[in-house]
Amino acid sequence: MPLNLSGQLALTDDVLLIPVRELPEESLAQIDCGPDDFALSRLQARSGSKIVDPGSAALLQRFREPRTVVEAVILFSRERSLDPNEVLEGAYPLIRSLAEAGFLVPAGEDGGTAPSRAPRWSAGASLLGGVVERTVQVLDDSELYLLARAGGGHSVIKVERPLPAGAPSGPVREQLRREAAFLERLDGDGAPALLGQGEVDGRAYLELDFVAGVEATAAAAEWRERGGEDGRRVLVALLQEIAGAYAALHRRGVLHGDVHPRNVLVGRDGGVWLIDFGVARGLDPAGGLPQPADRGGVPFFFEPELARAYLEPSPAPPASEAGEQFALAALLYSLATGAHWRDFSLGREEMLREICGEEPLAFAERGAAPWPELEAVLRQGLAKRPEERYPSLAAFAAALAAVPATLAPSTGRAARAGQSPLDRVLAENLERAAPDGPWMTDGIAPAPTASVNYGAAGIALGLLQIAQRRGDAGLLAAADLWTRRAARAMGEEGAFYNPEIEISREMVGESSPYHSPSGIHATAALVARAQGDPMGQGEAVAAFLEAAGRPAAGLDLTLGRASTLLGAAILLDAVPAGELLDAGPLRAFGDTALAELWQALDAKPEIARSDVQYPGIAHGWAGFLYATLQWCRIAGAPVPAGVEQRLAELAALALPVGRGLQWPWVLHQPGEPATMPGWCNGSCGYVFLWTAAHRSLGDARWLDLAVLAAWDSWDAQEPIVTLCCGLAGRAYALLNLYRHTGERVWLDRARALARRAAKDGHTPAEYPHSLWKGSFGLAVLAADLEQPDESAMPLFEPVGYGG
């Protein structure tokens, strides 16, 4: 059946995208692939695996949630600054083939007889006395929704999906009934509290308390990658907490029956909740719990007894304490090492045979540091014969509790010295930006070639910041050279605009420091300040004021009036004490810009009903408020009366996710709210806003919001590198929170994001030299991480000359 581009598609729940470098050598020898490719496989299907390139894998990840092809392509293209039409043309054959092979499931397939994968309720719909905020997941047999409760707080609704007319009754209604019985028994202890159950629109449902946590894999990865004594201490504590949660479950007479990382949520404080009890089993037949269900689970965590039954084939044995111990040991092994206990084959039968016959690999064979005490505990839990495992999960958890976090003396060869990937990014960018480097000698292209966002002024600004962190006079001279290069280019065609990427005069205006001559003058003023040249600084400030007074594209922080207000605040912060430079014109400009901005904002209704589409930092309310707070703090001006009300309205739009909060990308649009972790429209931009609000206004709720926005900035898995949309901007947000709170964990996380960006991130190829859209921004971040207490996101955070 031809694909319907207006309908939604989703990857089926059992699809795995596995980096080929993680496959065993014998598997790699049988397939034609590149080192960065991915294997696409369905363990529950008989269709063969497919190899896809990294770009295709990233696009396919967009279908983890139901989306039309067009929606997925637009999101993918926007992040990577690609032409959506070209992406769609190239991706369509792959998407079609994956739909035909059953990897992607289209809505209304089989001539419309199959149920649509579109959710029954959309965002904003009334449901069970609350309001749907987003669809969490749509599976073949059930749907999950995040609900804002009328009395405050959030819950999760799990509801069955309708079956086609004439189809036999599915198992999900029985699973929901069973899950409700187990959750009632647990009463919120180590599992979400059951808030209600029944039917809505003829569908069975459960309402569960919302649990703020992330999957165990994400929580463990931070501390595993951190390494050292601190990393091991927190990692083993997490493993012990998870084992304790399952042991507590068994003590209450319950077997979970479906052990895998997605069914273990870890909260901000390291607490653990177990979820999804649809195939749980009561240990005592007379205990009043439902009878055993059919077996479920993910094959990576099958116990040998179950794998053997599937191979024979014979009836699957019921979930058992010994079997659950094996599954838990397999889970903890994967959390400790980042890999499964074997390099499993992709074929289902081959994998089942390996579960039955192969022994777990040593940690060292997985590229992990040896941990003999932990390995011994896990090896016994992974014993092939049930009687050789620990006598109970309580005994397993007790053995795990005795594992020390101390590092054993190293017996291996020391790691070879050399540059880290992040060091290489910085060194390579400095080489390219040098006065005799290729960017200067060969020129930079394509347009825009002069602006802060894309061109020479951004290179100057970045070099200035690196020079200040390192105290390097040569880099400061190079920054001055690039500033002059940008100034000479101001009158050239393509200096500031490139309609091919929607950077036109009509789109970005004529006054934004990020996209116009005002940014070059602002950069010149900051370079002159660093050189101790007050006369040059004063001339550049005057030129900025003239350029910033030209027509703006609306009100926002990157294109409009708020951008010039923030630019004025940054330049006022840099005015030296004394009488060498008259700050009066700068103050007058900022006060006028603030008054004009708030005259427009005060006339608008509440944020949820206003004509401003975007709530985020780059183009919406967060940016208006951030620029306002920065100007008022630096200029010593009173905060407009409407600021706190607008902050409260913006806070009310937050959506809980994982351990943190997100905000909608766009307001006033039907359907699911799109979100992102990046600076321009996403969570990390709000970190800067909420810390600024806390600093200026003192209310603790703004700091709480900053921390929750930072959690989403940290937890999100998006691979884009840039300051604008990606990992570099997110790292700057965590640095901002570190400087604001002094909590070193946020500095460590900022460094981890920067390392991830340097090692595995994706940077658009068209603008490597761009401060905000290329790898150069990551190089500036690398230098800031050398002096994190002095760090500042370029031309967005005031450097702090004024304290």
XYZ file of C-alpha atoms in Angstrom, residues 17 38 53-63 76 80 719:
16
model
C 19.008 0.515 16.376
C 23.651 1.167 12.540
C 23.867 5.180 7.877
C 24.047 7.534 10.897
C 21.839 10.180 9.288
C 19.131 7.656 8.463
C 19.327 6.263 12.001
C 18.863 9.748 13.463
C 15.874 10.379 11.200
C 14.309 7.039 12.137
C 14.639 7.849 15.835
C 12.080 10.598 15.185
C 9.525 7.826 14.672
C 15.459 16.423 11.501
C 20.929 19.944 11.000
C 23.119 14.740 19.222
